[in-house]
PDB file of C-alpha atoms in Angstrom:
ATOM      1  CA  MET A1211     217.923 -21.153  -4.493  1.00  0.00           C
ATOM      2  CA  ASP A1212     218.334 -24.862  -3.716  1.00  0.00           C
ATOM      3  CA  GLU A1213     217.315 -27.772  -5.932  1.00  0.00           C
ATOM      4  CA  GLN A1214     213.962 -28.293  -4.220  1.00  0.00           C
ATOM      5  CA  GLN A1215     213.016 -24.657  -4.731  1.00  0.00           C
ATOM      6  CA  ARG A1216     213.946 -24.856  -8.409  1.00  0.00           C
ATOM      7  CA  GLU A1217     211.837 -27.991  -8.834  1.00  0.00           C
ATOM      8  CA  ARG A1218     208.897 -26.356  -7.089  1.00  0.00           C
ATOM      9  CA  LEU A1219     209.190 -23.261  -9.254  1.00  0.00           C
ATOM     10  CA  GLY A1220     209.352 -25.344 -12.427  1.00  0.00           C
ATOM     11  CA  ALA A1221     206.270 -27.319 -11.419  1.00  0.00           C
ATOM     12  CA  ALA A1222     204.392 -24.093 -10.599  1.00  0.00           C
ATOM     13  CA  THR A1223     204.848 -22.700 -14.109  1.00  0.00           C
ATOM     14  CA  GLY A1224     201.844 -24.762 -15.184  1.00  0.00           C
ATOM     15  CA  ILE A1225     199.699 -22.616 -12.895  1.00  0.00           C
ATOM     16  CA  LEU A1226     201.155 -19.458 -14.438  1.00  0.00           C
ATOM     17  CA  ALA A1227     200.448 -20.779 -17.944  1.00  0.00           C
ATOM     18  CA  VAL A1228     196.798 -21.326 -17.029  1.00  0.00           C
ATOM     19  CA  VAL A1229     196.531 -17.833 -15.535  1.00  0.00           C
ATOM     20  CA  ALA A1230     197.911 -16.302 -18.752  1.00  0.00           C
ATOM     21  CA  LEU A1231     195.527 -18.279 -20.965  1.00  0.00           C
ATOM     22  CA  VAL A1232     192.509 -17.484 -18.799  1.00  0.00           C
ATOM     23  CA  ALA A1233     193.422 -13.784 -18.916  1.00  0.00           C
ATOM     24  CA  GLY A1234     193.557 -13.986 -22.710  1.00  0.00           C
ATOM     25  CA  PHE A1235     190.126 -15.607 -22.778  1.00  0.00           C
ATOM     26  CA  ILE A1236     188.557 -13.079 -20.402  1.00  0.00           C
ATOM     27  CA  PHE A1237     190.025  -9.951 -21.950  1.00  0.00           C
ATOM     28  CA  GLY A1238     190.131 -11.205 -25.527  1.00  0.00           C
ATOM     29  CA  PRO A1239     187.544 -10.472 -28.226  1.00  0.00           C
ATOM     30  CA  ASP A1240     183.955 -11.629 -28.010  1.00  0.00           C
ATOM     31  CA  LYS A1241     182.432 -14.488 -30.001  1.00  0.00           C
ATOM     32  CA  PRO A1242     184.631 -15.073 -33.074  1.00  0.00           C
ATOM     33  CA  PRO A1243     183.269 -15.146 -36.627  1.00  0.00           C
ATOM     34  CA  GLY A1244     182.284 -18.476 -38.127  1.00  0.00           C
ATOM     35  CA  PHE A1245     183.103 -20.036 -41.474  1.00  0.00           C
ATOM     36  CA  ASP A1246     179.690 -18.965 -42.735  1.00  0.00           C
ATOM     37  CA  ASP A1247     180.491 -15.263 -42.219  1.00  0.00           C
ATOM     38  CA  THR A1248     181.549 -13.212 -45.219  1.00  0.00           C
ATOM     39  CA  ALA A1249     185.059 -11.905 -45.782  1.00  0.00           C
ATOM     40  CA  GLN A1250     183.839  -8.386 -45.028  1.00  0.00           C
ATOM     41  CA  GLN A1251     182.312  -9.504 -41.728  1.00  0.00           C
ATOM     42  CA  VAL A1252     185.563 -11.188 -40.688  1.00  0.00           C
ATOM     43  CA  SER A1253     187.586  -8.131 -41.705  1.00  0.00           C
ATOM     44  CA  THR A1254     185.292  -5.844 -39.713  1.00  0.00           C
ATOM     45  CA  TYR A1255     185.531  -8.131 -36.682  1.00  0.00           C
ATOM     46  CA  VAL A1256     189.343  -8.149 -36.797  1.00  0.00           C
ATOM     47  CA  HIS A1257     189.454  -4.369 -37.250  1.00  0.00           C
ATOM     48  CA  ASP A1258     187.053  -3.733 -34.361  1.00  0.00           C
ATOM     49  CA  ASN A1259     188.881  -6.138 -32.023  1.00  0.00           C
ATOM     50  CA  ARG A1260     192.459  -5.250 -32.952  1.00  0.00           C
ATOM     51  CA  ASP A1261     193.575  -4.407 -29.406  1.00  0.00           C
ATOM     52  CA  GLU A1262     191.931  -7.491 -27.913  1.00  0.00           C
ATOM     53  CA  ILE A1263     193.565  -9.787 -30.477  1.00  0.00           C
ATOM     54  CA  GLN A1264     196.966  -8.317 -29.690  1.00  0.00           C
ATOM     55  CA  PHE A1265     196.339  -8.805 -25.964  1.00  0.00           C
ATOM     56  CA  VAL A1266     195.544 -12.457 -26.607  1.00  0.00           C
ATOM     57  CA  THR A1267     198.796 -12.726 -28.569  1.00  0.00           C
ATOM     58  CA  ALA A1268     200.768 -11.346 -25.621  1.00  0.00           C
ATOM     59  CA  SER A1269     199.056 -13.719 -23.202  1.00  0.00           C
ATOM     60  CA  THR A1270     199.740 -16.627 -25.586  1.00  0.00           C
ATOM     61  CA  VAL A1271     203.443 -15.725 -25.652  1.00  0.00           C
ATOM     62  CA  LEU A1272     203.602 -15.733 -21.848  1.00  0.00           C
ATOM     63  CA  ALA A1273     201.590 -18.942 -21.599  1.00  0.00           C
ATOM     64  CA  GLY A1274     203.878 -20.622 -24.133  1.00  0.00           C
ATOM     65  CA  VAL A1275     206.989 -19.814 -22.098  1.00  0.00           C
ATOM     66  CA  PHE A1276     205.423 -21.051 -18.867  1.00  0.00           C
ATOM     67  CA  LEU A1277     203.988 -24.156 -20.495  1.00  0.00           C
ATOM     68  CA  LEU A1278     207.362 -25.168 -21.920  1.00  0.00           C
ATOM     69  CA  TRP A1279     208.961 -24.870 -18.476  1.00  0.00           C
ATOM     70  CA  PHE A1280     206.108 -26.877 -16.979  1.00  0.00           C
ATOM     71  CA  LEU A1281     206.523 -29.463 -19.707  1.00  0.00           C
ATOM     72  CA  GLY A1282     210.133 -29.967 -18.660  1.00  0.00           C
ATOM     73  CA  SER A1283     209.135 -30.571 -15.038  1.00  0.00           C
ATOM     74  CA  LEU A1284     206.316 -32.938 -15.969  1.00  0.00           C
ATOM     75  CA  ALA A1285     208.458 -34.895 -18.433  1.00  0.00           C
ATOM     76  CA  ARG A1286     211.081 -35.361 -15.707  1.00  0.00           C
ATOM     77  CA  ALA A1287     208.463 -36.653 -13.257  1.00  0.00           C
ATOM     78  CA  LEU A1288     207.055 -39.038 -15.856  1.00  0.00           C
ATOM     79  CA  ARG A1289     210.494 -40.300 -16.819  1.00  0.00           C
ATOM     80  CA  LEU A1290     211.359 -41.028 -13.189  1.00  0.00           C
ATOM     81  CA  ALA A1291     208.046 -42.803 -12.727  1.00  0.00           C
ATOM     82  CA  GLU A1292     208.695 -45.024 -15.754  1.00  0.00           C
ATOM     83  CA  GLY A1293     211.886 -46.224 -14.089  1.00  0.00           C
ATOM     84  CA  GLN A1294     214.783 -47.846 -15.901  1.00  0.00           C
ATOM     85  CA  GLY A1295     212.907 -48.595 -19.128  1.00  0.00           C
ATOM     86  CA  PRO A1296     213.117 -46.613 -22.352  1.00  0.00           C
ATOM     87  CA  GLY A1297     210.754 -43.884 -21.087  1.00  0.00           C
ATOM     88  CA  ARG A1298     208.825 -44.021 -24.336  1.00  0.00           C
ATOM     89  CA  LEU A1299     205.575 -42.521 -23.048  1.00  0.00           C
ATOM     90  CA  ALA A1300     207.371 -39.687 -21.273  1.00  0.00           C
ATOM     91  CA  ALA A1301     209.061 -38.848 -24.579  1.00  0.00           C
ATOM     92  CA  VAL A1302     205.720 -38.996 -26.414  1.00  0.00           C
ATOM     93  CA  ALA A1303     204.140 -36.664 -23.838  1.00  0.00           C
ATOM     94  CA  PHE A1304     207.048 -34.230 -24.199  1.00  0.00           C
ATOM     95  CA  ALA A1305     206.710 -34.242 -28.004  1.00  0.00           C
ATOM     96  CA  GLY A1306     202.956 -33.676 -27.706  1.00  0.00           C
ATOM     97  CA  GLY A1307     203.507 -30.671 -25.456  1.00  0.00           C
ATOM     98  CA  ILE A1308     206.017 -29.139 -27.877  1.00  0.00           C
ATOM     99  CA  PHE A1309     203.586 -29.679 -30.753  1.00  0.00           C
ATOM    100  CA  THR A1310     200.754 -28.038 -28.799  1.00  0.00           C
ATOM    101  CA  VAL A1311     202.752 -24.904 -28.019  1.00  0.00           C
ATOM    102  CA  THR A1312     204.091 -24.667 -31.587  1.00  0.00           C
ATOM    103  CA  LEU A1313     200.700 -24.955 -33.298  1.00  0.00           C
ATOM    104  CA  ALA A1314     198.945 -22.654 -30.836  1.00  0.00           C
ATOM    105  CA  ASN A1315     201.537 -19.942 -31.378  1.00  0.00           C
ATOM    106  CA  ALA A1316     201.421 -20.407 -35.160  1.00  0.00           C
ATOM    107  CA  GLY A1317     197.652 -19.978 -35.133  1.00  0.00           C
ATOM    108  CA  GLN A1318     197.831 -16.916 -32.933  1.00  0.00           C
ATOM    109  CA  ALA A1319     200.589 -15.464 -35.127  1.00  0.00           C
ATOM    110  CA  ALA A1320     198.326 -15.664 -38.204  1.00  0.00           C
ATOM    111  CA  GLN A1321     195.499 -13.855 -36.445  1.00  0.00           C
ATOM    112  CA  TRP A1322     197.912 -11.324 -34.943  1.00  0.00           C
ATOM    113  CA  ALA A1323     199.225 -10.581 -38.442  1.00  0.00           C
ATOM    114  CA  ALA A1324     195.656 -10.016 -39.638  1.00  0.00           C
ATOM    115  CA  SER A1325     195.080  -7.513 -36.823  1.00  0.00           C
ATOM    116  CA  TYR A1326     198.110  -5.480 -37.908  1.00  0.00           C
ATOM    117  CA  HIS A1327     197.068  -5.276 -41.541  1.00  0.00           C
ATOM    118  CA  THR A1328     193.361  -4.562 -41.483  1.00  0.00           C
ATOM    119  CA  GLU A1329     193.796  -2.338 -44.562  1.00  0.00           C
ATOM    120  CA  LEU A1330     194.329  -5.450 -46.695  1.00  0.00           C
ATOM    121  CA  ASP A1331     191.638  -6.938 -48.892  1.00  0.00           C
ATOM    122  CA  PRO A1332     188.951  -8.604 -46.719  1.00  0.00           C
ATOM    123  CA  SER A1333     189.578 -11.966 -48.391  1.00  0.00           C
ATOM    124  CA  VAL A1334     193.231 -11.826 -47.266  1.00  0.00           C
ATOM    125  CA  ILE A1335     192.178 -11.000 -43.710  1.00  0.00           C
ATOM    126  CA  GLN A1336     189.717 -13.883 -43.797  1.00  0.00           C
ATOM    127  CA  GLY A1337     192.442 -16.190 -45.116  1.00  0.00           C
ATOM    128  CA  LEU A1338     194.798 -15.304 -42.262  1.00  0.00           C
ATOM    129  CA  TRP A1339     192.005 -15.736 -39.748  1.00  0.00           C
ATOM    130  CA  ASP A1340     191.098 -19.154 -41.135  1.00  0.00           C
ATOM    131  CA  ILE A1341     194.742 -20.265 -41.066  1.00  0.00           C
ATOM    132  CA  GLY A1342     194.720 -19.441 -37.368  1.00  0.00           C
ATOM    133  CA  ILE A1343     191.560 -21.481 -36.839  1.00  0.00           C
ATOM    134  CA  GLY A1344     193.086 -24.407 -38.716  1.00  0.00           C
ATOM    135  CA  ALA A1345     196.209 -24.295 -36.561  1.00  0.00           C
ATOM    136  CA  PHE A1346     194.108 -24.211 -33.397  1.00  0.00           C
ATOM    137  CA  LEU A1347     192.165 -27.235 -34.646  1.00  0.00           C
ATOM    138  CA  LEU A1348     195.392 -29.156 -35.182  1.00  0.00           C
ATOM    139  CA  THR A1349     196.572 -28.406 -31.655  1.00  0.00           C
ATOM    140  CA  GLY A1350     194.142 -31.187 -30.786  1.00  0.00           C
ATOM    141  CA  ILE A1351     196.805 -33.613 -32.024  1.00  0.00           C
ATOM    142  CA  GLY A1352     199.289 -32.217 -29.521  1.00  0.00           C
ATOM    143  CA  ILE A1353     196.835 -31.957 -26.624  1.00  0.00           C
ATOM    144  CA  ALA A1354     195.583 -35.513 -27.089  1.00  0.00           C
ATOM    145  CA  THR A1355     199.160 -36.821 -27.278  1.00  0.00           C
ATOM    146  CA  PHE A1356     200.498 -34.718 -24.408  1.00  0.00           C
ATOM    147  CA  VAL A1357     197.650 -35.337 -21.981  1.00  0.00           C
ATOM    148  CA  GLY A1358     196.938 -38.890 -23.145  1.00  0.00           C
ATOM    149  CA  ALA A1359     200.520 -40.166 -22.865  1.00  0.00           C
ATOM    150  CA  SER A1360     200.997 -38.457 -19.490  1.00  0.00           C
ATOM    151  CA  SER A1361     197.792 -40.050 -18.226  1.00  0.00           C
ATOM    152  CA  LEU A1362     198.805 -43.511 -19.437  1.00  0.00           C
ATOM    153  CA  VAL A1363     202.057 -43.233 -17.496  1.00  0.00           C
ATOM    154  CA  ALA A1364     200.123 -42.066 -14.447  1.00  0.00           C
ATOM    155  CA  LEU A1365     197.612 -44.916 -14.670  1.00  0.00           C
ATOM    156  CA  ARG A1366     200.465 -47.445 -14.832  1.00  0.00           C
ATOM    157  CA  THR A1367     202.758 -45.959 -12.227  1.00  0.00           C
ATOM    158  CA  GLY A1368     200.791 -43.625  -9.962  1.00  0.00           C
ATOM    159  CA  ALA A1369     202.790 -40.611 -11.149  1.00  0.00           C
ATOM    160  CA  LEU A1370     199.550 -38.611 -10.835  1.00  0.00           C
ATOM    161  CA  PRO A1371     196.420 -39.331  -8.776  1.00  0.00           C
ATOM    162  CA  SER A1372     194.236 -41.895 -10.516  1.00  0.00           C
ATOM    163  CA  PRO A1373     191.180 -39.563 -10.842  1.00  0.00           C
ATOM    164  CA  LEU A1374     193.365 -36.968 -12.570  1.00  0.00           C
ATOM    165  CA  ALA A1375     194.915 -39.632 -14.797  1.00  0.00           C
ATOM    166  CA  GLY A1376     191.463 -40.935 -15.710  1.00  0.00           C
ATOM    167  CA  PHE A1377     190.267 -37.432 -16.512  1.00  0.00           C
ATOM    168  CA  GLY A1378     193.319 -36.891 -18.717  1.00  0.00           C
ATOM    169  CA  ALA A1379     192.761 -40.139 -20.598  1.00  0.00           C
ATOM    170  CA  ALA A1380     189.118 -39.210 -21.231  1.00  0.00           C
ATOM    171  CA  LEU A1381     190.111 -35.697 -22.301  1.00  0.00           C
ATOM    172  CA  GLY A1382     192.643 -37.096 -24.759  1.00  0.00           C
ATOM    173  CA  ALA A1383     190.043 -39.341 -26.387  1.00  0.00           C
ATOM    174  CA  TYR A1384     187.457 -36.551 -26.464  1.00  0.00           C
ATOM    175  CA  THR A1385     189.954 -34.175 -28.057  1.00  0.00           C
ATOM    176  CA  ILE A1386     190.718 -36.620 -30.863  1.00  0.00           C
ATOM    177  CA  VAL A1387     187.023 -36.948 -31.664  1.00  0.00           C
ATOM    178  CA  VAL A1388     186.393 -33.191 -31.622  1.00  0.00           C
ATOM    179  CA  ALA A1389     189.426 -32.467 -33.823  1.00  0.00           C
ATOM    180  CA  ALA A1390     188.691 -35.241 -36.317  1.00  0.00           C
ATOM    181  CA  VAL A1391     184.986 -34.478 -36.692  1.00  0.00           C
ATOM    182  CA  GLY A1392     185.652 -30.734 -36.651  1.00  0.00           C
ATOM    183  CA  SER A1393     187.782 -31.137 -39.768  1.00  0.00           C
ATOM    184  CA  PHE A1394     184.559 -31.696 -41.739  1.00  0.00           C
ATOM    185  CA  LYS A1395     182.277 -29.180 -40.015  1.00  0.00           C
ATOM    186  CA  GLU A1396     181.944 -25.565 -41.082  1.00  0.00           C
ATOM    187  CA  THR A1397     179.055 -24.859 -38.719  1.00  0.00           C
ATOM    188  CA  GLY A1398     177.514 -26.430 -35.638  1.00  0.00           C
ATOM    189  CA  ALA A1399     178.876 -27.612 -32.306  1.00  0.00           C
ATOM    190  CA  PHE A1400     181.927 -29.324 -33.866  1.00  0.00           C
ATOM    191  CA  SER A1401     182.957 -26.341 -35.989  1.00  0.00           C
ATOM    192  CA  PRO A1402     186.507 -25.218 -35.140  1.00  0.00           C
ATOM    193  CA  SER A1403     185.584 -21.600 -35.855  1.00  0.00           C
ATOM    194  CA  ASP A1404     182.782 -21.053 -33.356  1.00  0.00           C
ATOM    195  CA  GLY A1405     181.583 -24.493 -32.227  1.00  0.00           C
ATOM    196  CA  ALA A1406     180.964 -25.036 -28.524  1.00  0.00           C
ATOM    197  CA  LEU A1407     182.690 -28.427 -28.239  1.00  0.00           C
ATOM    198  CA  GLY A1408     186.121 -26.973 -28.912  1.00  0.00           C
ATOM    199  CA  PHE A1409     185.782 -24.779 -25.839  1.00  0.00           C
ATOM    200  CA  PHE A1410     185.418 -27.903 -23.697  1.00  0.00           C
ATOM    201  CA  VAL A1411     188.781 -29.086 -25.049  1.00  0.00           C
ATOM    202  CA  PHE A1412     190.341 -25.740 -24.149  1.00  0.00           C
ATOM    203  CA  PHE A1413     188.941 -25.581 -20.643  1.00  0.00           C
ATOM    204  CA  GLY A1414     189.521 -29.280 -20.040  1.00  0.00           C
ATOM    205  CA  PHE A1415     193.156 -28.816 -20.987  1.00  0.00           C
ATOM    206  CA  LEU A1416     193.452 -25.815 -18.663  1.00  0.00           C
ATOM    207  CA  ALA A1417     191.925 -27.789 -15.802  1.00  0.00           C
ATOM    208  CA  TRP A1418     194.273 -30.730 -16.377  1.00  0.00           C
ATOM    209  CA  VAL A1419     197.390 -28.544 -16.526  1.00  0.00           C
ATOM    210  CA  LEU A1420     196.324 -26.620 -13.419  1.00  0.00           C
ATOM    211  CA  LEU A1421     195.611 -29.735 -11.348  1.00  0.00           C
ATOM    212  CA  THR A1422     198.748 -31.511 -12.554  1.00  0.00           C
ATOM    213  CA  SER A1423     200.876 -28.491 -11.722  1.00  0.00           C
ATOM    214  CA  ILE A1424     199.390 -28.310  -8.223  1.00  0.00           C
ATOM    215  CA  VAL A1425     200.061 -32.016  -7.666  1.00  0.00           C
ATOM    216  CA  LEU A1426     203.698 -31.683  -8.738  1.00  0.00           C
ATOM    217  CA  VAL A1427     204.235 -28.596  -6.557  1.00  0.00           C
ATOM    218  CA  ARG A1428     202.786 -30.331  -3.499  1.00  0.00           C
ATOM    219  CA  ARG A1429     204.938 -33.395  -4.025  1.00  0.00           C
ATOM    220  CA  VAL A1430     208.083 -31.320  -4.261  1.00  0.00           C
ATOM    221  CA  GLY A1431     207.032 -29.328  -1.208  1.00  0.00           C
ATOM    222  CA  SER A1432     206.376 -32.436   0.847  1.00  0.00           C
ATOM    223  CA  GLY A1433     209.746 -33.848  -0.025  1.00  0.00           C
ATOM    224  CA  GLY A1434     208.135 -37.179  -0.826  1.00  0.00           C
ATOM    225  CA  PRO A1435     209.639 -39.442  -3.465  1.00  0.00           C
ATOM    226  CA  ALA A1436     208.058 -39.884  -6.863  1.00  0.00           C
ATOM    227  CA  PRO A1437     205.846 -42.968  -7.126  1.00  0.00           C
ATOM    228  CA  ALA A1438     207.798 -46.058  -8.083  1.00  0.00           C
ATOM    229  CA  PRO A1439     206.703 -48.116 -11.072  1.00  0.00           C
ATOM    230  CA  PRO A1440     205.031 -51.422 -10.256  1.00  0.00           C
ATOM    231  CA  GLN A1441     207.234 -54.497 -10.184  1.00  0.00           C
TER     232      GLN A1441
END
């Protein structure tokens, strides 16, 4: 396998990460319990959806591996686009991606643990479930940083198409708002437990990763150079 093939494969891992996360969403459990549900209701939900929760955990593991590989390819492209400078934004984007994967896996680990110990007191199950929700909420910090910093580099240098960079910048700002407001909301659209607005963050992130991965693969395949930073 030559260098171009390795670069293409690395860029394509973003597509594989999206496939794994979409599979987890499709085959995962139905509508999750909210903060206004009782401990017994949460415990019953976890018990009844044990297999689905464990499937989501497996898909999250696979997605995490693929996303980290994709992160390496994207960080390289951003660093090259930034040129001879310090590459500060590329480093910020890389840190944001690491944070996203870490928090998402921590949240899924808490809910996975709850699914393996459904004989525990319902309040303990609810506590584990809520820890997972809290971790997922805080992934907004990583997503906003990862996507936002990448988009700022792209807007300055042309590392990504300008419509994609603009979408990423808007998604980053939207994610910050949803995460910050969601910190105070137990119910409603902003609630991190079952609010609708958080799903737009999730699917927006998937769309951005998918499109960015496709762009990087096509650029490697065409053999064209990375966009040069403006003079």
